[in-house]
Short mmCIF file of C-alpha atoms and ligand atoms in Angstrom, two decimals:
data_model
loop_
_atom_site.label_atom_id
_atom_site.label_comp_id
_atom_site.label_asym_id
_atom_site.label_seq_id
_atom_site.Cartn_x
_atom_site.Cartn_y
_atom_site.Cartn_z
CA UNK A 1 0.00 0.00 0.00
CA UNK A 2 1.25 3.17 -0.95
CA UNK A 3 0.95 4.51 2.88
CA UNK A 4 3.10 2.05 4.36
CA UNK A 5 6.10 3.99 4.27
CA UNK A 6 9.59 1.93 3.55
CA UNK A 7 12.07 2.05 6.42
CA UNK A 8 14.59 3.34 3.38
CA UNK A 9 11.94 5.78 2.56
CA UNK A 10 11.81 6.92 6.26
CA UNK A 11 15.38 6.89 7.08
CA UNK A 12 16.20 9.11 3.83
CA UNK A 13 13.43 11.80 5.12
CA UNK A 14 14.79 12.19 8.24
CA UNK A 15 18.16 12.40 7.63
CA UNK A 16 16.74 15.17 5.09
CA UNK A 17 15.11 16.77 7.88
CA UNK A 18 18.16 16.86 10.15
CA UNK A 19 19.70 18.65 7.15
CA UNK A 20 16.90 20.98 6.54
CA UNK A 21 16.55 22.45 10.09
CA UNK A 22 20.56 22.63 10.11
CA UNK A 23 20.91 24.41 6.89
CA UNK A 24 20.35 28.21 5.58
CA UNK A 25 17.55 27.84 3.72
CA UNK A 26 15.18 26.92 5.89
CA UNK A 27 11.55 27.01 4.51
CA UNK A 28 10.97 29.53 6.46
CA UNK A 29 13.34 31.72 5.07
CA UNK A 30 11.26 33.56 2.19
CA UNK A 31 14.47 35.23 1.10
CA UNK A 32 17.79 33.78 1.80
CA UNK A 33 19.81 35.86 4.55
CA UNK A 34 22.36 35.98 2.24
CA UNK A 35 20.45 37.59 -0.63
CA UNK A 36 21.62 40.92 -1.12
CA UNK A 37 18.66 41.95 -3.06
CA UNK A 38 16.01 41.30 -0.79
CA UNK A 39 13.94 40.16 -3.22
CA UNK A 40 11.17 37.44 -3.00
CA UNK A 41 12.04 34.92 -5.79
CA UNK A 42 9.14 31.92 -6.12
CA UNK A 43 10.04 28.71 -7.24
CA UNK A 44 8.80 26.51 -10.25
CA UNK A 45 6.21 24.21 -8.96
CA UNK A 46 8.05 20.54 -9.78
CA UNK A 47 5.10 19.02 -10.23
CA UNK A 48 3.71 19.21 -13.87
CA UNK A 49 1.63 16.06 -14.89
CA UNK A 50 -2.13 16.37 -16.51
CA UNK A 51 -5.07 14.68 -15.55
CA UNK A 52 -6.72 13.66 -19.08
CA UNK A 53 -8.55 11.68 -21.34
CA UNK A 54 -6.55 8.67 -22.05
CA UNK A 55 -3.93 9.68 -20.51
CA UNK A 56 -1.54 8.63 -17.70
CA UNK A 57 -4.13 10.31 -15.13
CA UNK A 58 -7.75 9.84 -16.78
CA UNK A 59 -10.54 11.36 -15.31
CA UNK A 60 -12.09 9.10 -12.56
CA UNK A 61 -14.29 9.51 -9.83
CA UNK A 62 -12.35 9.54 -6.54
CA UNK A 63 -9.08 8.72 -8.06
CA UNK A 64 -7.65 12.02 -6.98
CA UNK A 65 -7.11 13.77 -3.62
CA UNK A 66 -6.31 17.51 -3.82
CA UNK A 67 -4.64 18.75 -0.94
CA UNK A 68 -5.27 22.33 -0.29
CA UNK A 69 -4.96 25.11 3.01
CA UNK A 70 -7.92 27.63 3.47
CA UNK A 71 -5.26 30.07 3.90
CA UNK A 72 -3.87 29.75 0.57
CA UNK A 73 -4.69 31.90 -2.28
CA UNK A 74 -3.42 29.23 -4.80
CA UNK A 75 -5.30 26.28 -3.15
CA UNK A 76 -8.42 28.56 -2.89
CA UNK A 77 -8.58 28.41 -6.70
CA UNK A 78 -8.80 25.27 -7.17
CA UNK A 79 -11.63 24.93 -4.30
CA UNK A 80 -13.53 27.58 -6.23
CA UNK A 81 -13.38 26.09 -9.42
CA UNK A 82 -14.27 22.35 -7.75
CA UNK A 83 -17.20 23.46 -6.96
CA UNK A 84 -18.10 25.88 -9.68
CA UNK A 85 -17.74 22.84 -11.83
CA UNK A 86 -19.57 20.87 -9.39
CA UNK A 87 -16.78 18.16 -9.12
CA UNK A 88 -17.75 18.03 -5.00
CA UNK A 89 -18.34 14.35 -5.24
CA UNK A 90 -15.81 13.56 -7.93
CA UNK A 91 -12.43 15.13 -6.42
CA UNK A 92 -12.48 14.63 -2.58
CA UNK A 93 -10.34 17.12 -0.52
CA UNK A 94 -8.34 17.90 2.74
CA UNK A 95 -7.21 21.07 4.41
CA UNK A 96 -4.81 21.04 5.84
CA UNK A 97 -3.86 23.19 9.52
CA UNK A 98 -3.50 26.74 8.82
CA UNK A 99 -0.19 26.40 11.26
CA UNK A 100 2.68 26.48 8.65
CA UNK A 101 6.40 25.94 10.64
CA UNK A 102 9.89 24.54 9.63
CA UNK A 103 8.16 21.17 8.58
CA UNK A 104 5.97 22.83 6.12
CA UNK A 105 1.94 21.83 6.26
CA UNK A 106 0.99 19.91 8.92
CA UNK A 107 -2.45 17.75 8.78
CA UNK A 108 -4.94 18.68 11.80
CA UNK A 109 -5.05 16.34 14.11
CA UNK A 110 -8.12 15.04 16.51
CA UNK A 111 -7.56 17.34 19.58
CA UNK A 112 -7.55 20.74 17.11
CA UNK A 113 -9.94 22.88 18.20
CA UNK A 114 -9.03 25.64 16.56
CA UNK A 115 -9.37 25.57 12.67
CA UNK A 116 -12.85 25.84 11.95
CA UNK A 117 -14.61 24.55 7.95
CA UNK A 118 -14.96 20.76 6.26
CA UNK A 119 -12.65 18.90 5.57
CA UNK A 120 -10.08 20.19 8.24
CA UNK A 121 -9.00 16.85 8.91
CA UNK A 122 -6.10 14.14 9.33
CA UNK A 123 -5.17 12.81 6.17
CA UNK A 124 -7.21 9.91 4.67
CA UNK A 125 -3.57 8.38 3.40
CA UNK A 126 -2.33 8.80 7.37
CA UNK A 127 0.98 11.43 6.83
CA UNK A 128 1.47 14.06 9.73
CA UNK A 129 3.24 16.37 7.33
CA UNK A 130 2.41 17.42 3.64
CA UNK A 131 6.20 16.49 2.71
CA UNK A 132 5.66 13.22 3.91
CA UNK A 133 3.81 12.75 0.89
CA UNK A 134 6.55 14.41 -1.40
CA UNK A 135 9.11 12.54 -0.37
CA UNK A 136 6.94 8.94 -0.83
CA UNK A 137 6.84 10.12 -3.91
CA UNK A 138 10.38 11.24 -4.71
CA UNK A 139 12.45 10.68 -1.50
CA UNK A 140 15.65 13.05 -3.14
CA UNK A 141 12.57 15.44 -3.78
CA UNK A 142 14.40 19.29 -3.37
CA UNK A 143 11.42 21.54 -4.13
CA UNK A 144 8.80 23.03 -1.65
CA UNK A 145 6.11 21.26 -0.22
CA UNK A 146 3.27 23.54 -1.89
CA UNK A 147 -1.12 23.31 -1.52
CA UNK A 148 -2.59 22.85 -3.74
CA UNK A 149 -1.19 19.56 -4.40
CA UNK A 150 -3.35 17.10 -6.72
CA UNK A 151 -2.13 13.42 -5.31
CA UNK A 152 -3.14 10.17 -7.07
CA UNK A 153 -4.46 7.15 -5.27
CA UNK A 154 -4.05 4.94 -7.26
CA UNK A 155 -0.47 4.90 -8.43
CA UNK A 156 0.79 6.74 -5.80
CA UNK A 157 1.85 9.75 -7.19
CA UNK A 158 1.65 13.74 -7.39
CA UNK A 159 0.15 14.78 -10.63
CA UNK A 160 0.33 18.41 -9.94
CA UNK A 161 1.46 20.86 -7.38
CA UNK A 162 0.70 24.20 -10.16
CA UNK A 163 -2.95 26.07 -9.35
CA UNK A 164 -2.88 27.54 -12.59
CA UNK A 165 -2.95 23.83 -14.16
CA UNK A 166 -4.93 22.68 -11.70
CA UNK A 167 -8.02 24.69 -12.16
CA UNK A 168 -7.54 24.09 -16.15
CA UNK A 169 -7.22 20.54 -15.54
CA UNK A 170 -11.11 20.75 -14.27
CA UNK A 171 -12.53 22.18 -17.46
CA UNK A 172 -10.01 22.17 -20.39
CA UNK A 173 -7.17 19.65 -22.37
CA UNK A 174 -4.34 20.67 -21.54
CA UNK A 175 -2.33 19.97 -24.43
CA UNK A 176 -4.59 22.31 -27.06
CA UNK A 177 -3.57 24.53 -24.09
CA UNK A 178 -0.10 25.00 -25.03
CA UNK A 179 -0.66 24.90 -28.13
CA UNK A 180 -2.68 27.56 -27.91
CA UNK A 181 -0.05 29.76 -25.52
CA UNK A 182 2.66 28.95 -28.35
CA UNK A 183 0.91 29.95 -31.45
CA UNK A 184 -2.26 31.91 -29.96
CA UNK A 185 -4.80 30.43 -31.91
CA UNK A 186 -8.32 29.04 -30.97
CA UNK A 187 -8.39 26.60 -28.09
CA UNK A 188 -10.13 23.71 -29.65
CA UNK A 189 -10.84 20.41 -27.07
CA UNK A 190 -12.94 17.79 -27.77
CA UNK A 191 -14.90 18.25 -24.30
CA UNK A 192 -14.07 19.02 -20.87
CA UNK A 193 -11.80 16.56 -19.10
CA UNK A 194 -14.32 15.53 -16.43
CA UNK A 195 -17.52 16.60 -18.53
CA UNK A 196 -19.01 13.05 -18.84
CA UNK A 197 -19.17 12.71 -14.91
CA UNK A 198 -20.39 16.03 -14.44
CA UNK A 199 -24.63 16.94 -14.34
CA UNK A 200 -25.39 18.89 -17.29
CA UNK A 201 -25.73 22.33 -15.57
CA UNK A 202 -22.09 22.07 -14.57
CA UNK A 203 -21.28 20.97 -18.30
CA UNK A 204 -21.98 24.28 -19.22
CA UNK A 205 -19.78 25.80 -16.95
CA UNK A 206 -16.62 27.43 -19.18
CA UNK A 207 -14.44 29.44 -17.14
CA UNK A 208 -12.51 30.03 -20.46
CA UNK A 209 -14.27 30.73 -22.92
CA UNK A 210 -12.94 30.65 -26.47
CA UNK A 211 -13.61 34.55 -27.46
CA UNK A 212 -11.64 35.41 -24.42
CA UNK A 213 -8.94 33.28 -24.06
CA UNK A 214 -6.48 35.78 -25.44
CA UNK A 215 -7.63 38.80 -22.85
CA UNK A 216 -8.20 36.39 -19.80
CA UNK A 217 -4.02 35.05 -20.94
CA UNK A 218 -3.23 38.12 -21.06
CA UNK A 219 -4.77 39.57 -18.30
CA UNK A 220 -2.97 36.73 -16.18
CA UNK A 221 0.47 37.48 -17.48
CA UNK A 222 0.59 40.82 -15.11
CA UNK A 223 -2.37 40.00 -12.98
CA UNK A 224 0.04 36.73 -11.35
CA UNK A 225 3.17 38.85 -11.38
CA UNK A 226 2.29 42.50 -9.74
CA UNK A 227 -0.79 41.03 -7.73
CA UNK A 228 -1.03 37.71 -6.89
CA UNK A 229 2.53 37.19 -6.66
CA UNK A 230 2.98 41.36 -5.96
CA UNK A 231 1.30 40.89 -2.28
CA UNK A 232 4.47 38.03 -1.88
CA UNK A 233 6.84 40.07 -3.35
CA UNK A 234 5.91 43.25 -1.22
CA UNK A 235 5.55 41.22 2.23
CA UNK A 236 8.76 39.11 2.11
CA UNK A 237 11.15 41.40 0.59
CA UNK A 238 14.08 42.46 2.90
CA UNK A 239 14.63 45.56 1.73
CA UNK A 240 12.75 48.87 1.65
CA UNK A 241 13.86 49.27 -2.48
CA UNK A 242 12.78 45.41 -3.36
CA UNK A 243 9.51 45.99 -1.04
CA UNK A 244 8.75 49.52 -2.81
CA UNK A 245 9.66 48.41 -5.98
CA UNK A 246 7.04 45.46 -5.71
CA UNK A 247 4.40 47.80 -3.75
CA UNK A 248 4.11 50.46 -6.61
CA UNK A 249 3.84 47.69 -8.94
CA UNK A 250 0.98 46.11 -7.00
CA UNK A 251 -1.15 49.73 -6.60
CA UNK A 252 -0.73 50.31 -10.38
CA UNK A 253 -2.14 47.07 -11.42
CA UNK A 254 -4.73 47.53 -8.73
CA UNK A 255 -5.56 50.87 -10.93
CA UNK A 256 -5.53 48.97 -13.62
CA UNK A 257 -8.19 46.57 -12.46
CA UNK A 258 -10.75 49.54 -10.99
CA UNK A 259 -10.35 51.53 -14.03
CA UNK A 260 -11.16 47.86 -16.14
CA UNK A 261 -14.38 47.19 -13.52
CA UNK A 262 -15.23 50.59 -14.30
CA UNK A 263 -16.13 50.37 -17.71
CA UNK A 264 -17.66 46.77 -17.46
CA UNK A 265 -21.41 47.41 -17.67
CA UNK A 266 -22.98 43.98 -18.87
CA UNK A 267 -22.63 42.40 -15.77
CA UNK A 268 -21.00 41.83 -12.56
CA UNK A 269 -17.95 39.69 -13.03
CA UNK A 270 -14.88 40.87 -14.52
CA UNK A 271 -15.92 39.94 -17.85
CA UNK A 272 -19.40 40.58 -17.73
CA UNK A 273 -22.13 38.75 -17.62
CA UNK A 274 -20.20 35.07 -16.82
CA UNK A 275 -17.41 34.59 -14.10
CA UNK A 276 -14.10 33.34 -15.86
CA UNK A 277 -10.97 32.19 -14.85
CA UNK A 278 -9.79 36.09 -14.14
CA UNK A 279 -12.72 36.55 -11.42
CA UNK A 280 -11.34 33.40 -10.01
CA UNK A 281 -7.63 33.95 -10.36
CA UNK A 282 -8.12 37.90 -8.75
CA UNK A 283 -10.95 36.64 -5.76
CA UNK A 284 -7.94 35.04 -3.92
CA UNK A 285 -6.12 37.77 -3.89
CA UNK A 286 -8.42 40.74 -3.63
CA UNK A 287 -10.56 38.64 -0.28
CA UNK A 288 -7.22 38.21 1.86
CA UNK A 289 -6.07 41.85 0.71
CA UNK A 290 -7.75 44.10 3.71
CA UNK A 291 -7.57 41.36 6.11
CA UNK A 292 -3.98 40.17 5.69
CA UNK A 293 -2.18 42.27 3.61
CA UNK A 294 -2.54 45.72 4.11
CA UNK A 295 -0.78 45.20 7.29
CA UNK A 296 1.01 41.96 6.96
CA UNK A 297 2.30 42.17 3.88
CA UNK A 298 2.86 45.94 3.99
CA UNK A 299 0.07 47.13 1.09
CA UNK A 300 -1.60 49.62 2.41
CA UNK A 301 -1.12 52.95 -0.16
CA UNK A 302 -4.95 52.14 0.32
CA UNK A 303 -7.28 48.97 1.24
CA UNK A 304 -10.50 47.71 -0.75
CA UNK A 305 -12.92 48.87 1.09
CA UNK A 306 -12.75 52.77 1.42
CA UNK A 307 -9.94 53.02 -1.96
CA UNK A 308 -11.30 50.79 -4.72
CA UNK A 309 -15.00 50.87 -4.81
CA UNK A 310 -15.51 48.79 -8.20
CA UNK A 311 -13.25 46.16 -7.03
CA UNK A 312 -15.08 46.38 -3.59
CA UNK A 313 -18.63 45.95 -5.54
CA UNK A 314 -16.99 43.06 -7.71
CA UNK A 315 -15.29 41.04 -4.65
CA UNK A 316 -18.46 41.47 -2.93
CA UNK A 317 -20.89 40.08 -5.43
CA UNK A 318 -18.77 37.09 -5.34
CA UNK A 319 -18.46 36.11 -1.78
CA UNK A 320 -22.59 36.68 -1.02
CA UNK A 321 -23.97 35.55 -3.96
CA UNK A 322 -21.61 32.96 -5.32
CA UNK A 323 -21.91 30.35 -3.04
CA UNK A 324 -18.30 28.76 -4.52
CA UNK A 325 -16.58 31.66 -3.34
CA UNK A 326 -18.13 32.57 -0.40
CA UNK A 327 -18.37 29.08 0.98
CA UNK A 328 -14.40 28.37 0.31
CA UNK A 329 -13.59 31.63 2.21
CA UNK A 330 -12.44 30.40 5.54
CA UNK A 331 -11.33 33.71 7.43
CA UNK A 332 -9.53 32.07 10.57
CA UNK A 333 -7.28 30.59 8.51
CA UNK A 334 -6.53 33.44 6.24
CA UNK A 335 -5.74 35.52 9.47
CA UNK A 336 -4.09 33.17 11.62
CA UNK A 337 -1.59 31.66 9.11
CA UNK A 338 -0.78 34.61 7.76
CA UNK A 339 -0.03 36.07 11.00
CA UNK A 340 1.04 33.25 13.02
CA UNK A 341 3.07 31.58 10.56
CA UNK A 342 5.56 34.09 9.30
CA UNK A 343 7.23 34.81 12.30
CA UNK A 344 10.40 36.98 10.46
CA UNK A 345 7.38 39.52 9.43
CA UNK A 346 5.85 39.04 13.28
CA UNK A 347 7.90 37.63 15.80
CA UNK A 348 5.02 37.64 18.49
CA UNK A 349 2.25 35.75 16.38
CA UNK A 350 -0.17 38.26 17.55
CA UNK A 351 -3.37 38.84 14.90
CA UNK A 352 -4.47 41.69 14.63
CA UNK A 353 -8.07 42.26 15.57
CA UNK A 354 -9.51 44.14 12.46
CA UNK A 355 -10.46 44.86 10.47
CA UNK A 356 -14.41 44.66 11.66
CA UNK A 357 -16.22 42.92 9.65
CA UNK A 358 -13.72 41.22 7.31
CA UNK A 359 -16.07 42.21 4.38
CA UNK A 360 -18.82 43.93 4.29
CA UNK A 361 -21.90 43.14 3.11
CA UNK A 362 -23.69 44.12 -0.15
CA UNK A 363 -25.60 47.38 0.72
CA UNK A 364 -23.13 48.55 3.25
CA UNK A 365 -19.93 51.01 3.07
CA UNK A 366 -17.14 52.46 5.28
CA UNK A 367 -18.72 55.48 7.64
CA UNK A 368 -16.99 57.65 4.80
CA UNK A 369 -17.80 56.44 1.68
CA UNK A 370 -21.34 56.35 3.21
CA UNK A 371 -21.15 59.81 4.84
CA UNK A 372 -20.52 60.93 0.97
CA UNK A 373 -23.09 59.13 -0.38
CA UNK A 374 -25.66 60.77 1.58
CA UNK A 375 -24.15 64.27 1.31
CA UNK A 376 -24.31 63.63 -2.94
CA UNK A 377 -28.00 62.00 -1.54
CA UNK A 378 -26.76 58.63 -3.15
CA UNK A 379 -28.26 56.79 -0.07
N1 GSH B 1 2.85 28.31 -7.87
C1 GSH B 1 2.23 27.55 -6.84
C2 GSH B 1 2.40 28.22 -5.50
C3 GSH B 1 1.75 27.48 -4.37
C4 GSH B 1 2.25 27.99 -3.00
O1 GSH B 1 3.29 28.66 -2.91
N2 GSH B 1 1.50 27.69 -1.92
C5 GSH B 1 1.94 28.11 -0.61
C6 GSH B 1 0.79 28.42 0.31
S1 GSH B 1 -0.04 29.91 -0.08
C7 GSH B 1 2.67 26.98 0.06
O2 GSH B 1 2.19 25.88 0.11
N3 GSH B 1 3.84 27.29 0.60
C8 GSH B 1 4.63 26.38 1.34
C9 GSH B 1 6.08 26.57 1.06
O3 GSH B 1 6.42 27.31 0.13
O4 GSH B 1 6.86 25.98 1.79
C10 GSH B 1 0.78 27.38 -7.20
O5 GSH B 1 0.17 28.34 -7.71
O6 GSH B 1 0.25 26.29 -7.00
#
């Protein structure tokens, strides 16, 4: 069984770990002391297989286990887009603990009391530690031990640790995919990967939809790098020049997306009338950004709520009245691994209180914006 662990397999991890919590770069080192720049530099996820049709990793009910944290804005993707594709009962999950320290993840154990939502759990496969599972896999394994990671039962192996693939994986081929980043042209498939499981209201369900492919690629191109990577980049640097560099970067993209909400009139989402990969790939970002990381991470030229009012109208229509969003938004562990995990950016662990609520809801507004409102006798 693929959970009995080899005594080889054990002995190798260990000695790994000795290594690991004697060495520099600890995992908890964001940027290496030594790194004169300061800069945050992510990795390559290692981790690059495919679930498809006749392929090595065909679509099967409850073949595959995605691992994911609440806390993660990666991981919350592809719990958006599970359900939004209503693949609930088709791709079982586990979060796991939203306490991240020098082992990485660690699965929640029986006597946790303290991280609230489903499927907060020990693992089904019966590893303490998310690497214990990367390193059954590939015991010389020298990447990071990343959620979301898409695990396969039934050979035993990781098919992805990527978001970005991972969502794709649940409603396109991947391979027209690349063809279709290399030479641009139409994305044709010849039906979803996990369409023939799926009810037919879920069928319909295209978060990619051919006559925006193009704008939703590029759109991600500098949405990943000065946003959802930008909050990283601002909150780890060691510097004040690599952590104003990334800041400024951030703020003008987040113009970027107000002034594109702005002029979206056919409906709510960001392209329109039907939510698309970009509403999902922005949501995870945009829902930690007043909570978390205007003061964790450092981005606070302004916050959501009383700066960007179209984003604010946008993020909100999602969380109430998507119930994929809103129901994979778990805010104890967006605030307490944030805060309590990153101990170089907070030695004490101490979580900050506010802000009160951590969004509001539809009809309301910051005592300012609303105290405008009336005086312009908007409300
Ligand atoms: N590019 C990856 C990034 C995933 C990632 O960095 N996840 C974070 C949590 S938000 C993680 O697991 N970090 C653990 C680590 O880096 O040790 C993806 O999009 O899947």
């Amino acid at each position: 069984m693929f959970n009995n662990e080899g005594l080889m397999t054990r002995r190798v991890r260990e000695g790994r770990l000795m290594e690991n919590s004697q060495a520099e770069d600890k995992i908890t080192n964001w940027v290496a002391p030594n790194d004169k720049s300061g800069e945050f530099k992510r990795g390559q996820s290692q981790f690059r297989n495919a679930i498809k049709k006749g392929g090595e990793f065909p679509p099967e009910k409850g073949r595959y286990l995605l691992y994911v944290s609440y806390a993660c804005p990666w991981a919350h993707r592809a719990l958006i887009v599970r359900q939004l594709k209503g693949l609930q009962d088709i791709i079982p999950y586990v979060s796991v603990h939203w306490n991240m320290q020098e082992k990485g993840w660690r699965f929640a154990t029986a006597s946790d009391d303290d991280a609230p939502g489903d499927s907060v759990a020990p693992d089904p496969l019966g590893h303490e530690y998310l690497r214990d599972i990367y390193f059954e896999v590939d015991p010389e394994y020298k990447g990071r031990f990343t959620v979301p990671t898409l695990f396969d039962k039934k050979t035993g192996r990781i098919v992805s640790n990527e978001s970005a693939e991972i969502i794709r994986m649940m409603y396109t081929e991947v391979f027209p995919l690349l063809l279709f980043q290399i030479f641009g042209a139409g994305l044709e498939t010849d039906g979803w990967q996990f369409d023939d499981l799926l009810e037919d209201k879920y069928k319909q369900v295209d978060l990619f939809p051919k006559e925006l492919q193009k704008e939703i690629e590029e759109t991600n191109t500098w949405t990943y790098d000065t946003i959802n990577n930008g909050v990283y980049k601002s909150g780890f640097a060691t510097t004040a020049s690599a952590y104003e560099s990334a800041c400024t970067a951030l703020f003008t993209s987040l113009s970027r997306v107000e002034s594109h909400l702005s002029t979206q009139t056919s409906g709510p989402y960001y392209h329109g009338t039907h939510i698309t990969e970009a509403d999902v790939r922005l949501f995870t970002t945009m829902i930690r950004f007043d909570v978390v990381y205007v003061q964790h991470f450092k981005t606070n030229i302004r916050d959501v709520r009383s700066g960007y009012p179209y984003i604010h109208q946008w993020l909100r229509e999602l969380y109430w009245n998507v119930p994929a969003f809103g129901e994979t938004t778990q805010w104890e562990h967006i605030k307490r691994h944030y805060t309590r995990s990153h101990s170089q950016i907070n030695p004490y662990g101490i979580t900050p209180l506010g802000p009160e609520p951590p969004i509001l809801g539809l009809g309301e507004e910051v005592p300012a914006v609303r105290f405008a409102l009336e005086r312009l006798g908007r409300k």
